[in-house]
Amino acid sequence: MDELWGVVFSAIKAWFTLVVLLIMFPAMLGVSLGITETYMKILVKTLKWATVRIEKGSEERKTLKVSSSNGLIQRLDGSMEEQIWELRGSRPKPPVGGDFTLSDVFYFSRKGIESIVEDEVTQRFTSEELASWNLLTRTNYNFHYISLRLTVLWGVGVIVRYCVLLPLRVTLASIGLSWLVIGTTAVGFLPNWRIKEWLSELVHLMCYRICARGLSATIHYHNRENRPKKGGICVANHTSPIDVVILANDGCYAMVGQVHGGLMGVVQRAMVRSCPHIWFERAEMKDRHLVTQRLRDHANDKTKLPILIFPEGTCINNTSVMMFKKGSFEIGGTIYPVAIKYDPQFGDAFWNSAKYNMVSYLLRMMTSWAIVCNVWYLPPMTQHEGESAIQFANRVKSAIAHQGGLVDLSWDGGLKRAKVKDVLKEQQQKKYSNMVVGEDSSD
Amino acid sequence: MGSRASSLLREEDIEEIKKETGFSHSQITRLYSRFHSLDKGENGALSREDFQRIPELAINPLGDRIINAFFPEGEDQVNFRGFMRTLAHFRPVEDNEKNKDPNAGEPLNSRTNKLLFAFRLYDLDRDDKISRDELLQVLRMMVGVNISDEQLGSIADRTIQEADTNGDMCISFSEFIKVLEKVDVEQKMSIRFLH
């Protein structure tokens, strides 16, 4: 019995030593030993080979290639006015009593059916479809045909992912998180000298780097000269909770959010001790005025870390940017937009919170191949004179969408849970009414 | 999710749907995946709420009428077969379908069936006639609160007068066809499905 324990103990010791030596130390110092790079290279080659095999194996299914363009239908462009005018054709306008024809419903029917077949919003809340299979049995339904060699490869992949990568990543993540709690708590006891700030940043960076290794994150930062500076507000598009880890790998931010319970709560309480994050109680969150005021106070203090906000308010599946809530743009000050785009080939980073809870999401992440993502820092933006907060928010949103290669949508991400506001339907009715009776008499 | 979704669909079912609706194999599997993702109750059928959850449809002034077209009288669930049957009305008419075997029956995407779909949007009580009252109700859905009752009433009167040939103050389906004979129904009531 003792012998067995001895073996187990030394195995664990060897495991931890390896982890600490090969991953922790380099991570703390922010250097790379090239292990991740090599792993990524092998991965890319394997996936490429698999794609070629799939395409060869399915010669008869030529449609596969076409369907990788994703869309199911091609929508007609043009406004309601244009399309209905076209529909009515050369029909003369009746002299009295409003302009309506029985065929106007064709427009609404077609629009309606189009949205049933494919709509802009709901598909942003489910996982993105891939152009080629990435050997993870997820997200893609185009590839059921699997040859023997591919199946074997997939099997090996499962073993590697679950038996090697998963334990390694869990170890790293737990070390990272506990280090964060211990480190920030310890720093919290120091008096408010400059050294505290410095140490706090160091601890944060270190932990996030360890966590990032725990997800095998390969992050490419672009235009680092535009990194958010103190006393500003950093806004980014939101795909998953990992966004925070990704951004915090390259600088410290003051987080904004609701106080959570459980594990998250412990982490939050520890973090706030070492540097001023802004956590709100649930009840406080409802008081918009208070929230704005606290954020404004923070942003006005040029010595404080930039605030990190995800103005979409919910996770979107990495293909588009949805409406930015105007709150963050009412605070004033400089906005530092950041675009984050994950490479879906190596794993689906989107957190479908309606379907998975946090733990099973993290488990999926840790059993994926890797997280590869691009981060673009955009030039700082400020509100123009005479520009409303909403207009400003839209301008920032377009800039992010454009840079990240994401679709710029004006829909509210809140639709994931809530129903559409009646106001939007009324706008459609108003638009149509104007076509029937003309602009002037509508009021 | 996706891989599970399409494997629930049996090859025989696909063949039958293909025959009935004219959709291609890949269109059917893709639409099945869409059906599956709309099906929040995960019971293999869609309810009215499942449709209403699509924001773009919810803001469509005639959204409720369009949703209704999917549900046979008295039912509040639609399965994949029924879903596809309704969607098939919006398939474009292809050249090789025009002079098909006359015994095969009328395809779902024929001009007449497309018109029937539009007709039924107005025919609220499904009595195969559009009365003045039904027309008014549908008009009200389309314009909301923006147009006065009198004005809408005169629009309805004029529309019925124009269409009604037998003087019963209603629009029958044949009168409906007649009024819209110059409209390019085949094109306007079609969606460009890819692949």
XYZ file of C-alpha atoms in Angstrom:
638
model
C 0.000 0.000 0.000
C 2.723 2.412 1.010
C 4.576 1.700 -2.181
C 1.544 2.537 -4.230
C 1.160 5.815 -2.406
C 4.818 6.500 -2.971
C 4.414 6.017 -6.702
C 1.305 8.157 -6.869
C 2.944 10.841 -4.789
C 6.054 11.011 -6.898
C 3.954 11.014 -10.057
C 2.040 13.996 -8.785
C 5.281 15.667 -7.756
C 6.809 15.122 -11.185
C 3.653 16.415 -12.842
C 3.654 19.602 -10.813
C 7.365 20.159 -11.244
C 6.970 19.854 -14.967
C 3.998 22.168 -14.990
C 5.779 24.732 -12.860
C 9.030 24.593 -14.785
C 7.720 24.438 -18.293
C 4.633 26.538 -18.060
C 4.286 28.508 -14.859
C 7.657 30.248 -14.852
C 7.636 31.197 -18.497
C 4.061 32.350 -18.072
C 4.925 34.517 -15.085
C 7.753 36.160 -16.927
C 5.756 36.475 -20.101
C 8.222 34.524 -22.217
C 7.495 31.570 -24.406
C 9.497 28.367 -24.749
C 7.955 27.686 -28.121
C 5.933 24.699 -26.948
C 2.632 26.308 -27.810
C 3.961 27.378 -31.192
C 5.048 23.867 -32.047
C 1.745 22.466 -30.853
C -0.133 24.968 -32.999
C 1.941 24.100 -36.048
C 1.206 20.401 -35.660
C -2.442 21.176 -35.112
C -2.793 23.317 -38.202
C -1.133 20.634 -40.319
C -3.383 17.917 -38.916
C -6.540 19.889 -39.500
C -5.473 20.722 -43.031
C -4.850 17.068 -43.735
C -8.242 16.167 -42.273
C -10.013 18.715 -44.441
C -8.347 17.339 -47.548
C -9.373 13.827 -46.553
C -12.952 14.882 -45.974
C -13.158 16.563 -49.328
C -11.667 13.553 -51.072
C -13.941 11.161 -49.254
C -17.025 13.015 -50.332
C -16.527 13.626 -54.011
C -20.133 12.744 -54.650
C -21.260 15.385 -52.224
C -20.166 18.366 -54.197
C -22.676 20.495 -52.338
C -20.457 20.499 -49.286
C -18.160 23.057 -50.746
C -20.935 25.375 -51.746
C -22.712 25.160 -48.473
C -19.625 26.366 -46.704
C -20.744 29.810 -47.757
C -23.250 29.320 -44.937
C -26.333 31.196 -46.140
C -29.458 29.255 -46.907
C -31.227 31.921 -48.893
C -30.345 35.075 -50.693
C -32.356 37.962 -49.407
C -33.611 40.795 -51.513
C -32.073 44.088 -50.592
C -33.901 47.352 -50.532
C -36.162 49.215 -48.183
C -39.830 48.504 -47.658
C -40.720 51.482 -49.843
C -38.573 50.398 -52.759
C -39.790 46.841 -52.660
C -43.464 47.671 -52.386
C -43.216 50.265 -55.170
C -41.612 47.651 -57.304
C -44.339 45.200 -56.376
C -47.103 47.597 -57.289
C -45.405 48.203 -60.593
C -47.039 50.663 -62.931
C -50.391 50.553 -61.231
C -51.799 54.100 -61.228
C -52.223 55.804 -57.885
C -55.888 56.071 -56.986
C -57.073 59.659 -56.799
C -58.753 59.330 -53.410
C -58.594 57.316 -50.250
C -55.077 56.060 -49.806
C -52.782 53.833 -51.737
C -53.205 50.157 -51.001
C -53.245 47.074 -53.141
C -54.033 43.501 -52.261
C -50.574 42.481 -53.391
C -48.836 44.547 -50.681
C -49.037 41.501 -48.431
C -46.627 39.732 -50.757
C -43.874 41.891 -49.373
C -44.702 41.075 -45.763
C -45.156 37.377 -46.511
C -41.846 37.076 -48.232
C -40.074 38.992 -45.502
C -41.730 36.863 -42.870
C -40.889 33.560 -44.493
C -37.332 34.727 -45.095
C -36.922 35.425 -41.416
C -38.318 32.003 -40.539
C -35.802 30.311 -42.800
C -32.907 32.438 -41.678
C -32.799 35.443 -39.416
C -30.168 37.910 -38.401
C -30.581 37.577 -34.678
C -31.291 34.147 -33.268
C -28.537 32.480 -35.224
C -26.045 34.819 -33.559
C -26.898 33.174 -30.268
C -26.023 29.678 -31.393
C -22.655 28.335 -32.313
C -21.145 29.449 -35.540
C -21.100 26.974 -38.394
C -17.700 26.014 -39.704
C -16.506 25.729 -43.260
C -14.496 22.649 -42.471
C -14.558 20.088 -39.737
C -12.084 20.574 -36.909
C -12.189 17.033 -35.515
C -14.270 18.087 -32.554
C -17.733 16.580 -32.762
C -19.354 19.935 -32.307
C -20.925 22.781 -34.211
C -20.861 21.228 -37.630
C -23.452 19.056 -39.251
C -22.060 18.966 -42.745
C -19.532 16.300 -42.030
C -20.965 12.992 -40.994
C -18.991 11.014 -43.479
C -15.794 9.948 -41.789
C -13.234 7.597 -43.250
C -11.432 5.023 -41.139
C -8.257 7.041 -40.949
C -10.139 10.120 -39.905
C -11.996 8.212 -37.244
C -8.715 6.947 -35.859
C -7.319 10.445 -35.913
C -10.410 11.723 -34.173
C -10.013 8.984 -31.540
C -6.416 9.935 -30.912
C -7.583 13.523 -30.642
C -10.118 12.599 -27.983
C -7.467 10.797 -25.947
C -5.018 13.666 -26.238
C -7.626 16.252 -25.407
C -9.193 14.487 -22.459
C -6.231 12.626 -20.991
C -3.368 15.037 -21.557
C -4.669 18.504 -22.249
C -7.580 18.509 -19.841
C -5.659 17.569 -16.648
C -2.880 19.923 -17.593
C -5.275 22.772 -18.190
C -7.282 22.129 -15.062
C -4.072 22.169 -13.040
C -2.996 25.418 -14.619
C -6.342 27.087 -14.230
C -6.620 26.158 -10.575
C -3.091 27.309 -9.884
C -3.811 30.516 -11.741
C -7.017 31.217 -9.882
C -5.726 30.374 -6.429
C -2.636 32.455 -7.101
C -4.918 35.300 -8.065
C -6.873 35.033 -4.816
C -3.788 34.626 -2.628
C -1.730 37.184 -4.491
C -4.302 39.921 -4.614
C -5.299 39.376 -1.007
C -1.661 39.641 0.071
C -1.109 42.761 -1.985
C -4.290 44.162 -0.486
C -2.645 44.314 2.923
C 0.103 46.619 1.703
C -0.222 50.342 2.284
C -1.263 52.435 -0.701
C 2.162 53.139 -2.062
C 3.297 53.047 -5.610
C 4.772 49.650 -5.028
C 1.312 48.316 -4.296
C 0.056 49.377 -7.683
C 3.055 47.854 -9.344
C 2.766 44.594 -7.422
C -0.928 44.394 -8.042
C -0.425 44.726 -11.770
C 2.268 42.094 -11.644
C 0.062 39.628 -9.787
C -2.853 40.199 -12.131
C -0.782 39.824 -15.258
C 0.882 36.699 -13.951
C -2.373 35.004 -13.073
C -4.026 35.831 -16.335
C -1.031 34.566 -18.224
C -1.189 31.288 -16.343
C -4.923 31.038 -17.013
C -4.348 31.799 -20.680
C -1.858 28.956 -20.857
C -4.505 26.872 -19.183
C -6.623 27.394 -22.282
C -3.689 27.126 -24.687
C -4.531 30.616 -25.802
C -2.537 32.005 -28.669
C -3.318 35.660 -28.883
C -2.188 38.000 -31.604
C -2.306 41.632 -30.572
C -2.395 44.247 -33.297
C -1.656 47.974 -33.099
C -0.425 47.871 -29.557
C 0.347 51.559 -29.682
C -3.384 52.089 -29.188
C -3.574 50.127 -25.959
C -6.047 51.644 -23.501
C -4.478 54.194 -21.201
C -5.313 55.084 -17.647
C -8.437 57.090 -17.071
C -10.112 55.789 -20.195
C -12.798 53.287 -21.018
C -12.055 50.209 -23.041
C -15.029 48.770 -24.930
C -14.895 45.447 -26.705
C -17.218 43.017 -28.398
C -18.191 40.076 -26.242
C -18.000 36.421 -27.145
C -17.265 34.680 -23.899
C -16.080 35.225 -20.344
C -12.631 34.343 -21.633
C -12.524 37.763 -23.311
C -11.446 39.140 -19.960
C -8.506 36.769 -19.699
C -7.541 37.514 -23.282
C -7.466 41.269 -22.797
C -5.929 41.168 -19.344
C -2.980 39.245 -20.735
C -1.745 42.428 -22.264
C -2.498 44.986 -19.629
C -4.532 45.602 -16.524
C -8.108 46.752 -16.494
C -10.603 47.752 -13.898
C -13.458 45.327 -14.270
C -17.068 46.314 -14.018
C -19.742 43.864 -13.137
C -22.191 42.413 -10.783
C -21.122 40.797 -7.543
C -21.406 37.058 -7.970
C -21.663 34.337 -5.409
C -19.612 31.173 -5.208
C -16.187 30.850 -6.723
C -16.538 33.994 -8.801
C -17.415 35.914 -5.648
C -14.264 34.809 -3.876
C -12.149 35.876 -6.833
C -13.946 39.190 -7.098
C -13.552 40.035 -3.435
C -9.863 39.207 -3.546
C -9.286 41.270 -6.654
C -10.953 44.371 -5.357
C -8.559 44.428 -2.404
C -5.510 45.051 -4.518
C -6.860 47.447 -7.067
C -10.112 49.285 -7.552
C -12.457 47.173 -9.610
C -16.046 48.271 -9.737
C -18.452 45.632 -8.513
C -22.109 46.373 -8.078
C -24.671 44.676 -5.939
C -27.604 43.370 -7.903
C -29.930 46.044 -6.556
C -27.443 48.819 -7.311
C -27.203 47.676 -10.895
C -30.779 48.746 -11.490
C -30.005 52.300 -10.449
C -28.604 53.577 -13.710
C -27.745 56.947 -12.293
C -25.616 55.473 -9.544
C -23.839 53.147 -11.950
C -22.996 55.978 -14.334
C -21.827 58.161 -11.468
C -19.454 55.547 -10.098
C -18.060 54.832 -13.525
C -17.652 58.546 -14.206
C -15.781 59.060 -10.932
C -13.477 56.226 -11.826
C -12.872 57.430 -15.374
C -12.163 60.969 -14.223
C -9.358 59.780 -11.993
C -6.410 59.675 -14.365
C -4.394 57.442 -12.070
C -6.874 54.600 -12.189
C -6.809 51.701 -14.583
C -8.928 51.859 -17.721
C -12.397 50.417 -17.237
C -13.233 47.373 -19.310
C -16.809 47.228 -20.571
C -18.623 44.906 -22.944
C -21.456 47.138 -24.089
C -23.342 44.398 -25.905
C -24.292 43.077 -22.510
C -24.342 39.469 -23.656
C -22.200 36.969 -25.518
C -22.547 36.889 -29.305
C -21.240 33.998 -31.377
C -18.143 35.633 -32.807
C -19.709 36.472 -36.173
C -21.273 39.825 -35.461
C -21.487 42.821 -33.190
C -24.878 43.737 -31.789
C -26.283 46.925 -30.356
C -24.066 48.712 -27.863
C -25.948 49.844 -24.809
C -25.599 53.559 -24.573
C -24.735 53.636 -20.863
C -21.002 53.262 -21.321
C -20.975 56.090 -23.810
C -22.703 58.555 -21.523
C -19.821 58.573 -19.089
C -17.686 60.810 -21.237
C -13.932 60.595 -21.609
C -11.912 58.694 -24.133
C -13.163 55.389 -25.485
C -10.601 52.794 -26.508
C -12.352 50.344 -28.829
C -11.014 46.825 -29.031
C -12.087 44.181 -31.506
C -11.744 40.533 -30.517
C -12.139 37.787 -33.076
C -11.570 34.131 -32.271
C -10.427 31.629 -34.825
C -13.254 29.076 -34.759
C -11.124 26.389 -36.350
C -9.516 25.397 -33.070
C -12.481 25.564 -30.791
C -15.707 27.407 -30.394
C -15.169 30.171 -27.876
C -18.759 31.349 -27.826
C -20.499 30.885 -24.494
C -24.066 29.847 -25.178
C -25.221 30.724 -21.690
C -28.734 29.548 -22.386
C -27.428 26.051 -22.959
C -24.326 25.551 -20.861
C -23.448 26.717 -17.420
C -20.099 28.225 -16.620
C -18.412 25.005 -15.519
C -19.461 22.902 -18.493
C -18.513 25.776 -20.757
C -15.015 25.906 -19.255
C -14.786 22.152 -19.606
C -15.598 22.439 -23.295
C -12.969 25.113 -23.658
C -10.368 23.040 -21.911
C -11.078 20.045 -24.112
C -10.907 22.022 -27.336
C -7.739 22.164 -29.349
C -6.762 25.660 -28.451
C -8.012 29.194 -28.327
C -6.610 31.303 -31.088
C -7.654 34.861 -31.255
C -6.864 38.212 -32.720
C -7.116 41.396 -30.744
C -7.075 44.729 -32.498
C -6.591 47.920 -30.547
C -8.345 50.708 -32.396
C -7.384 54.364 -32.212
C -9.092 56.103 -29.281
C -12.425 57.760 -30.023
C -14.262 60.608 -28.371
C -17.782 61.853 -28.685
C -18.207 64.518 -31.361
C -19.939 67.720 -30.554
C -23.670 67.404 -31.107
C -23.457 63.631 -31.292
C -25.829 61.708 -29.044
C -24.642 58.825 -26.903
C -26.511 56.407 -29.178
C -24.897 57.767 -32.324
C -21.506 57.627 -30.655
C -22.125 54.047 -29.552
C -23.038 53.101 -33.110
C -19.948 54.752 -34.493
C -17.713 52.828 -32.108
C -19.593 49.630 -32.883
C -19.108 50.013 -36.640
C -15.413 50.638 -36.136
C -15.080 47.438 -34.106
C -17.170 45.414 -36.541
C -15.175 46.698 -39.480
C -11.829 45.921 -37.898
C -12.791 42.485 -36.616
C -14.482 41.412 -39.839
C -17.773 41.025 -37.971
C -21.282 41.797 -39.173
C -22.547 45.089 -37.820
C -26.075 44.570 -36.500
C -28.361 47.074 -34.852
C -30.379 44.461 -32.991
C -30.269 44.364 -29.216
C -28.352 41.404 -27.793
C -30.894 41.387 -24.977
C -33.235 39.611 -27.402
C -31.495 36.437 -26.384
C -33.776 36.420 -23.396
C -36.351 39.149 -23.852
C -39.022 39.652 -26.474
C -38.868 42.357 -29.079
C -40.196 45.709 -28.005
C -43.522 46.619 -29.603
C -41.992 49.898 -30.667
C -40.100 48.189 -33.477
C -43.277 46.722 -34.906
C -44.940 50.106 -34.633
C -42.111 51.598 -36.658
C -42.795 49.109 -39.432
C -46.496 49.925 -39.329
C -45.715 53.614 -39.430
C -43.488 53.149 -42.427
C -46.169 51.257 -44.257
C -48.834 53.782 -43.291
C -46.725 56.501 -44.818
C -46.792 54.613 -48.059
C -50.538 54.271 -47.918
C -51.577 57.797 -47.028
C -48.414 59.801 -47.609
C -46.063 61.362 -45.071
C -48.030 64.483 -44.200
C -51.384 63.167 -43.121
C -49.967 60.489 -40.876
C -49.860 62.509 -37.663
C -25.996 19.874 -31.814
C -25.997 20.054 -35.574
C -24.770 16.540 -36.152
C -27.415 15.172 -33.853
C -30.103 17.200 -35.546
C -29.605 15.830 -39.011
C -29.215 12.256 -37.882
C -32.709 12.396 -36.393
C -34.006 12.858 -39.891
C -34.362 9.543 -41.661
C -33.394 9.091 -45.272
C -36.960 7.924 -46.157
C -38.426 11.077 -44.647
C -36.071 13.201 -46.685
C -37.108 11.394 -49.845
C -40.780 11.905 -49.141
C -40.353 15.561 -48.328
C -38.281 15.960 -51.449
C -41.076 14.524 -53.547
C -43.767 16.562 -51.888
C -42.032 19.919 -51.712
C -39.359 19.897 -54.389
C -36.609 20.966 -51.991
C -33.202 19.401 -52.545
C -31.557 16.989 -50.143
C -29.148 19.541 -48.756
C -31.861 22.183 -48.438
C -33.958 19.748 -46.443
C -31.176 18.866 -44.020
C -30.273 22.504 -43.570
C -33.867 23.507 -43.003
C -34.176 20.645 -40.548
C -31.299 22.063 -38.610
C -33.069 25.421 -38.586
C -36.318 23.758 -37.506
C -34.459 22.018 -34.725
C -32.905 25.214 -33.458
C -36.283 26.980 -33.447
C -37.782 24.084 -31.526
C -37.066 25.278 -28.007
C -39.377 22.720 -26.458
C -37.342 20.018 -28.210
C -40.410 17.937 -28.931
C -40.062 17.705 -32.694
C -42.738 20.302 -33.346
C -42.960 24.070 -33.337
C -45.501 26.074 -31.397
C -46.616 29.628 -32.125
C -44.255 30.884 -29.423
C -41.321 29.220 -31.146
C -42.039 31.356 -34.197
C -42.665 34.501 -32.214
C -39.194 34.208 -30.741
C -37.716 35.239 -34.091
C -37.306 38.990 -33.666
C -37.593 39.860 -37.336
C -40.849 37.964 -37.544
C -42.145 39.489 -34.339
C -41.800 42.982 -35.780
C -43.438 41.981 -39.058
C -46.888 43.639 -39.037
C -48.385 40.480 -40.505
C -46.179 38.174 -38.423
C -49.080 36.569 -36.610
C -50.938 35.866 -39.838
C -47.842 34.331 -41.400
C -47.278 32.159 -38.350
C -50.893 31.111 -38.562
C -50.350 29.832 -42.081
C -48.187 27.068 -40.635
C -50.932 25.721 -38.392
C -53.835 23.705 -39.731
C -57.201 24.655 -38.294
C -57.446 23.975 -34.587
C -53.875 22.808 -34.114
C -51.121 24.501 -32.189
C -48.147 22.380 -33.199
C -46.488 21.951 -36.551
C -44.055 19.151 -37.334
C -41.188 19.288 -39.787
C -43.289 17.915 -42.625
C -45.890 20.635 -42.217
C -43.216 23.270 -41.770
C -41.649 22.291 -45.068
C -44.984 22.151 -46.825
C -45.664 25.784 -45.971
C -42.161 26.915 -46.838
C -42.453 25.156 -50.191
C -44.982 27.766 -51.312
C -42.063 30.160 -51.528
C -39.809 28.086 -53.703
C -39.224 29.798 -57.014
C -40.867 28.193 -60.027
C -38.165 26.506 -62.031
C -38.371 26.160 -65.787
C -38.370 22.385 -65.809
C -41.288 22.346 -63.385
C -43.623 24.323 -65.605
C -44.509 21.594 -68.058
C -44.430 18.646 -65.778
C -46.621 15.584 -65.858
C -50.143 16.996 -65.518
C -51.271 14.019 -63.424
C -48.714 14.784 -60.723
C -51.017 17.343 -59.180
C -50.348 20.977 -58.610
C -46.944 21.690 -57.044
C -46.975 23.684 -53.808
C -45.045 26.516 -55.407
C -47.435 27.055 -58.323
C -48.846 30.498 -59.008
C -52.243 29.444 -57.680
C -50.850 28.069 -54.447
C -48.755 31.173 -53.896
C -51.870 33.281 -54.379
C -53.807 31.019 -52.057
C -51.209 31.611 -49.367
C -51.698 35.378 -49.701
C -55.486 34.990 -49.874
C -55.539 33.071 -46.618
C -53.658 35.829 -44.867
C -56.781 37.935 -45.362
C -59.307 35.166 -44.895
C -59.327 35.173 -41.108
C -62.277 32.806 -40.610
C -61.191 30.451 -43.393
C -64.542 30.624 -45.194
C -62.859 31.169 -48.580
C -64.139 34.747 -48.805
C -62.547 38.023 -47.757
C -65.247 40.170 -46.191
C -64.985 43.910 -45.652
C -64.499 43.299 -41.955
C -61.639 40.844 -42.510
C -59.947 43.215 -44.902
C -60.275 45.999 -42.348
C -58.736 43.883 -39.607
C -55.762 42.913 -41.753
C -55.300 46.520 -42.850
C -55.318 47.553 -39.212
C -52.543 45.041 -38.478
C -50.469 46.500 -41.271
C -50.858 50.185 -40.462
C -51.179 50.096 -36.684
C -52.633 53.202 -35.114
C -51.451 55.540 -37.806
C -54.534 55.758 -40.004
C -58.041 56.739 -38.967
C -61.001 54.361 -39.089
C -62.780 56.337 -41.818
C -59.763 56.444 -44.025
C -59.117 52.744 -43.608
C -62.794 52.062 -44.226
C -62.723 53.891 -47.510
C -59.614 52.002 -48.555
C -61.361 48.724 -47.780
C -64.519 49.769 -49.653
C -62.577 50.792 -52.698
C -60.514 47.596 -52.706
C -63.597 45.408 -52.474
C -65.412 47.379 -55.154
C -62.497 46.959 -57.498
C -62.304 43.222 -56.947
C -65.901 42.164 -56.412
C -67.541 41.078 -59.639
C -70.626 39.214 -58.398
C -71.796 41.935 -56.016
C -71.671 39.985 -52.734
C -69.398 42.629 -51.180
C -66.749 39.992 -50.563
C -63.658 38.892 -52.449
C -63.663 35.241 -53.416
C -60.494 33.419 -54.365
C -61.303 33.577 -58.071
C -61.907 37.323 -57.794
C -58.621 37.602 -55.915
C -56.794 35.825 -58.732
C -58.428 38.106 -61.280
C -57.377 41.317 -59.506
C -53.797 40.182 -59.252
C -53.505 38.712 -62.728
C -50.991 41.329 -63.841
C -48.725 40.895 -60.819
C -45.641 38.781 -61.174
C -46.682 36.463 -58.356
C -44.159 33.770 -59.283
C -41.316 36.134 -58.610
C -42.680 38.278 -55.799
C -43.808 35.360 -53.693
C -40.530 33.495 -54.041
C -37.385 33.344 -52.007
C -34.062 32.603 -53.565
C -32.978 29.401 -51.861
C -29.316 28.639 -52.385
C -27.837 25.271 -53.232
